[in-house]
Short mmCIF file of C-alpha atoms in Angstrom, two decimals:
data_model
loop_
_atom_site.label_atom_id
_atom_site.label_comp_id
_atom_site.label_asym_id
_atom_site.label_seq_id
_atom_site.Cartn_x
_atom_site.Cartn_y
_atom_site.Cartn_z
CA GLU A 1 -48.39 -113.46 55.55
CA ALA A 2 -49.68 -116.51 53.71
CA GLY A 3 -47.11 -119.22 53.23
CA VAL A 4 -46.05 -121.12 50.14
CA VAL A 5 -49.04 -123.05 48.83
CA GLN A 6 -48.66 -126.30 46.95
CA SER A 7 -51.25 -128.57 45.39
CA PRO A 8 -52.16 -131.31 45.35
CA ARG A 9 -50.89 -132.63 48.70
CA TYR A 10 -50.97 -136.20 47.51
CA LYS A 11 -51.05 -137.77 44.06
CA ILE A 12 -51.15 -141.42 43.05
CA ILE A 13 -50.69 -142.29 39.39
CA GLU A 14 -49.72 -145.26 37.29
CA LYS A 15 -46.35 -145.33 35.58
CA LYS A 16 -46.17 -143.72 32.15
CA GLN A 17 -48.94 -141.28 33.08
CA PRO A 18 -48.33 -137.50 33.18
CA VAL A 19 -48.57 -135.49 36.40
CA ALA A 20 -48.35 -131.83 37.30
CA PHE A 21 -47.69 -129.97 40.55
CA TRP A 22 -48.56 -126.38 41.28
CA CYS A 23 -46.90 -123.86 43.57
CA ASN A 24 -47.89 -120.36 44.65
CA PRO A 25 -45.01 -118.59 46.42
CA ILE A 26 -45.20 -115.94 49.11
CA SER A 27 -46.26 -112.63 47.65
CA GLY A 28 -43.26 -110.51 46.67
CA HIS A 29 -40.81 -113.40 46.62
CA ASN A 30 -38.86 -113.23 43.38
CA THR A 31 -36.96 -116.49 43.74
CA LEU A 32 -38.75 -119.83 43.46
CA TYR A 33 -37.30 -123.31 43.88
CA TRP A 34 -38.44 -126.84 43.22
CA TYR A 35 -36.79 -129.51 45.34
CA LEU A 36 -37.12 -133.29 45.26
CA GLN A 37 -37.05 -135.16 48.57
CA ASN A 38 -36.68 -138.92 48.57
CA LEU A 39 -37.62 -140.87 51.67
CA GLY A 40 -35.04 -140.47 54.40
CA GLN A 41 -32.97 -137.94 52.49
CA GLY A 42 -32.51 -134.23 52.29
CA PRO A 43 -34.08 -132.11 49.54
CA GLU A 44 -32.25 -131.91 46.23
CA LEU A 45 -32.61 -128.90 43.95
CA LEU A 46 -34.40 -129.47 40.65
CA ILE A 47 -34.73 -125.91 39.38
CA ARG A 48 -34.43 -122.31 40.59
CA TYR A 49 -36.20 -119.30 39.11
CA GLU A 50 -35.37 -115.63 39.44
CA ASN A 51 -38.68 -114.06 38.46
CA GLU A 52 -39.64 -115.93 35.28
CA GLU A 53 -36.10 -116.95 34.32
CA ALA A 54 -34.79 -120.40 35.15
CA VAL A 55 -31.29 -119.58 36.41
CA ASP A 56 -30.32 -123.08 37.56
CA ASP A 57 -31.91 -126.16 36.00
CA SER A 58 -28.81 -128.31 35.79
CA GLN A 59 -30.33 -131.03 38.01
CA LEU A 60 -33.68 -131.19 36.21
CA PRO A 61 -34.05 -134.41 34.14
CA LYS A 62 -35.15 -132.64 31.01
CA ASP A 63 -36.15 -135.75 29.12
CA ARG A 64 -39.25 -136.14 31.30
CA PHE A 65 -39.42 -133.12 33.63
CA SER A 66 -40.44 -129.61 32.71
CA ALA A 67 -41.24 -126.49 34.68
CA GLU A 68 -42.57 -123.05 34.00
CA ARG A 69 -43.12 -119.78 35.81
CA LEU A 70 -44.74 -117.72 33.11
CA LYS A 71 -45.59 -114.50 34.94
CA GLY A 72 -42.91 -114.73 37.58
CA VAL A 73 -45.41 -115.71 40.27
CA ASP A 74 -46.82 -119.21 40.50
CA SER A 75 -45.13 -122.21 38.94
CA THR A 76 -45.91 -125.68 37.67
CA LEU A 77 -43.68 -128.73 37.56
CA LYS A 78 -44.60 -131.52 35.18
CA ILE A 79 -43.45 -135.10 34.72
CA GLN A 80 -44.27 -136.93 31.50
CA PRO A 81 -44.16 -139.87 31.54
CA ALA A 82 -43.79 -140.75 35.22
CA GLU A 83 -41.59 -143.65 36.29
CA LEU A 84 -41.65 -145.73 39.47
CA GLY A 85 -38.49 -144.00 40.66
CA ASP A 86 -40.21 -140.63 40.61
CA SER A 87 -42.12 -141.51 43.78
CA ALA A 88 -41.03 -138.84 46.25
CA VAL A 89 -42.07 -135.56 47.83
CA TYR A 90 -41.81 -132.51 45.61
CA LEU A 91 -41.18 -129.35 47.60
CA CYS A 92 -41.61 -125.81 46.43
CA ALA A 93 -39.86 -122.94 48.20
CA SER A 94 -39.58 -119.22 47.71
CA SER A 95 -37.36 -116.42 48.94
CA PHE A 96 -37.37 -112.63 48.65
CA ARG A 97 -34.14 -112.81 46.69
CA GLY A 98 -31.47 -115.38 45.98
CA ASN A 99 -29.61 -115.05 49.27
CA SER A 100 -32.60 -114.77 51.59
CA PRO A 101 -33.89 -117.67 53.71
CA LEU A 102 -36.15 -120.13 51.95
CA HIS A 103 -39.78 -120.62 52.91
CA PHE A 104 -41.11 -124.08 52.04
CA GLY A 105 -44.55 -125.35 51.17
CA ASN A 106 -45.86 -128.61 52.63
CA GLY A 107 -44.96 -130.51 49.49
CA THR A 108 -46.72 -132.89 47.12
CA ARG A 109 -46.24 -136.57 47.86
CA LEU A 110 -46.20 -138.48 44.57
CA THR A 111 -46.69 -142.23 44.42
CA VAL A 112 -46.16 -143.94 41.08
CA THR A 113 -47.55 -147.49 40.89
CA ALA B 9 -18.70 -126.91 44.93
CA GLN B 10 -20.57 -127.08 48.20
CA SER B 11 -21.71 -129.99 50.35
CA VAL B 12 -22.93 -130.84 53.81
CA THR B 13 -22.34 -133.92 55.95
CA GLN B 14 -24.57 -134.64 58.89
CA LEU B 15 -23.06 -137.18 61.27
CA GLY B 16 -25.65 -139.57 62.65
CA SER B 17 -28.90 -140.23 60.83
CA HIS B 18 -30.66 -140.88 64.16
CA VAL B 19 -30.08 -139.28 67.54
CA SER B 20 -32.02 -140.21 70.66
CA VAL B 21 -31.98 -138.17 73.88
CA SER B 22 -33.99 -138.10 77.06
CA GLU B 23 -36.34 -135.24 77.76
CA GLY B 24 -34.35 -132.49 79.49
CA ALA B 25 -31.01 -133.68 78.12
CA LEU B 26 -28.63 -131.77 75.87
CA VAL B 27 -29.30 -131.98 72.14
CA LEU B 28 -26.26 -132.00 69.83
CA LEU B 29 -26.71 -132.48 66.08
CA ARG B 30 -23.54 -132.43 64.03
CA CYS B 31 -22.98 -130.74 60.68
CA ASN B 32 -19.80 -130.29 58.67
CA TYR B 33 -19.73 -128.33 55.46
CA SER B 34 -17.57 -127.91 52.42
CA SER B 35 -17.61 -124.75 50.37
CA SER B 36 -15.09 -123.14 48.05
CA VAL B 37 -16.48 -119.69 48.83
CA PRO B 38 -17.67 -118.02 52.05
CA PRO B 39 -20.77 -119.95 53.07
CA TYR B 40 -24.11 -119.09 54.45
CA LEU B 41 -25.27 -121.93 56.73
CA PHE B 42 -28.74 -122.91 57.84
CA TRP B 43 -30.57 -125.38 60.03
CA TYR B 44 -34.10 -126.40 59.09
CA VAL B 45 -36.58 -128.62 60.93
CA GLN B 46 -39.17 -130.85 59.30
CA TYR B 47 -42.16 -132.31 61.12
CA PRO B 48 -43.99 -135.29 59.60
CA ASN B 49 -45.88 -134.50 56.41
CA GLN B 50 -44.80 -130.87 56.47
CA GLY B 51 -42.34 -128.69 54.66
CA LEU B 52 -39.11 -127.40 56.16
CA GLN B 53 -39.05 -124.54 58.65
CA LEU B 54 -36.04 -122.33 59.25
CA LEU B 55 -34.50 -122.73 62.72
CA LEU B 56 -31.53 -120.41 62.33
CA LYS B 57 -29.00 -119.06 59.86
CA TYR B 58 -25.37 -117.96 59.80
CA THR B 59 -24.54 -115.15 57.39
CA SER B 60 -20.99 -114.15 58.38
CA ALA B 61 -21.93 -111.96 61.33
CA ALA B 62 -21.74 -113.45 64.84
CA THR B 63 -20.35 -116.99 64.94
CA LEU B 64 -22.83 -118.05 67.63
CA VAL B 65 -26.29 -117.94 66.16
CA LYS B 66 -29.48 -118.18 68.19
CA GLY B 67 -32.63 -119.52 66.59
CA ILE B 68 -36.18 -120.36 67.45
CA ASN B 69 -37.34 -122.84 70.09
CA GLY B 70 -34.15 -122.48 72.15
CA PHE B 71 -31.79 -123.83 69.50
CA GLU B 72 -28.42 -122.34 68.70
CA ALA B 73 -25.46 -123.17 66.48
CA GLU B 74 -21.83 -122.14 66.38
CA PHE B 75 -19.90 -121.55 63.16
CA LYS B 76 -16.33 -122.83 63.45
CA LYS B 77 -14.36 -122.09 60.30
CA SER B 78 -11.26 -124.00 61.44
CA GLU B 79 -13.36 -127.15 61.88
CA THR B 80 -15.76 -126.41 58.97
CA SER B 81 -18.55 -127.21 61.39
CA PHE B 82 -21.94 -125.76 62.25
CA HIS B 83 -23.32 -128.00 65.01
CA LEU B 84 -26.82 -127.46 66.38
CA THR B 85 -27.43 -127.55 70.13
CA LYS B 86 -30.21 -127.10 72.65
CA PRO B 87 -29.54 -127.26 76.40
CA SER B 88 -32.71 -129.15 77.33
CA ALA B 89 -34.72 -131.32 74.95
CA HIS B 90 -38.49 -131.20 74.90
CA MET B 91 -40.82 -133.86 73.52
CA SER B 92 -41.96 -131.40 70.86
CA ASP B 93 -38.40 -131.25 69.47
CA ALA B 94 -38.79 -134.71 67.94
CA ALA B 95 -38.45 -134.15 64.20
CA GLU B 96 -36.03 -134.35 61.26
CA TYR B 97 -33.29 -131.72 61.20
CA PHE B 98 -31.43 -130.63 58.08
CA CYS B 99 -28.25 -128.63 57.81
CA ALA B 100 -27.79 -126.68 54.58
CA VAL B 101 -25.11 -124.57 52.93
CA SER B 102 -25.34 -121.82 50.35
CA GLY B 103 -22.06 -120.71 48.86
CA ASP B 104 -21.01 -117.36 47.49
CA THR B 105 -22.57 -115.45 50.41
CA GLY B 106 -25.90 -117.08 49.81
CA ARG B 107 -26.19 -116.45 46.11
CA ARG B 108 -26.23 -120.15 45.30
CA ALA B 109 -29.19 -122.43 45.96
CA LEU B 110 -29.13 -124.39 49.19
CA THR B 111 -27.45 -127.78 49.34
CA PHE B 112 -28.92 -129.92 52.10
CA GLY B 113 -27.48 -132.69 54.21
CA SER B 114 -29.22 -136.04 54.47
CA GLY B 115 -30.86 -135.15 57.76
CA THR B 116 -30.81 -136.31 61.37
CA ARG B 117 -33.92 -137.71 62.99
CA LEU B 118 -34.14 -136.62 66.62
CA GLN B 119 -36.06 -138.82 69.04
CA VAL B 120 -36.87 -137.54 72.53
CA GLN B 121 -37.55 -140.18 75.14
CA PRO B 122 -39.78 -139.37 78.14
#
């Protein structure tokens, strides 16, 4: 089976600019996650979707971050405007259902200058 | 609430030596526990998982972990380290029999010396 696909792999932007990340989960996986991974740390959950519904977005900084999963398949995560502290790796993961193992994409490494 | 503590941000072993990576968890409900491995510039790959069946869990690449409820631990071991085991390892917990999103530890970087 194809894995979780994320794009772009790398993104460099100036602060205050907008940026968007895209994720295509494994086919048939209903649950989709966005995690943030700072250098030298473990991933931290930003948002979790069950199909197209965001069931846990308590850690998403809603003043500048937004996410959508309109048809319950692929998803986009947006930051507007980006800040220097947003430099990190953004990981997307999917699972068949909420209590199944997660499958991760290779991530998008964001650098804000 | 759920959390994970990984003791030791860096562990170095010689090739062929025992690997022991420590993980302690906190969960107010029965946990599911996981170990993931991350190679440079890649996403995380599942090594093994505990889901309330056998307390000794065998995973890929010769790794195994033992769930000890009395010690709230889920340490990862491998009898003989290989150079290819050098990577970052993350322990994670999902409470409520896995119905909550994973909470990850801060990771342990394993170095394998020749």
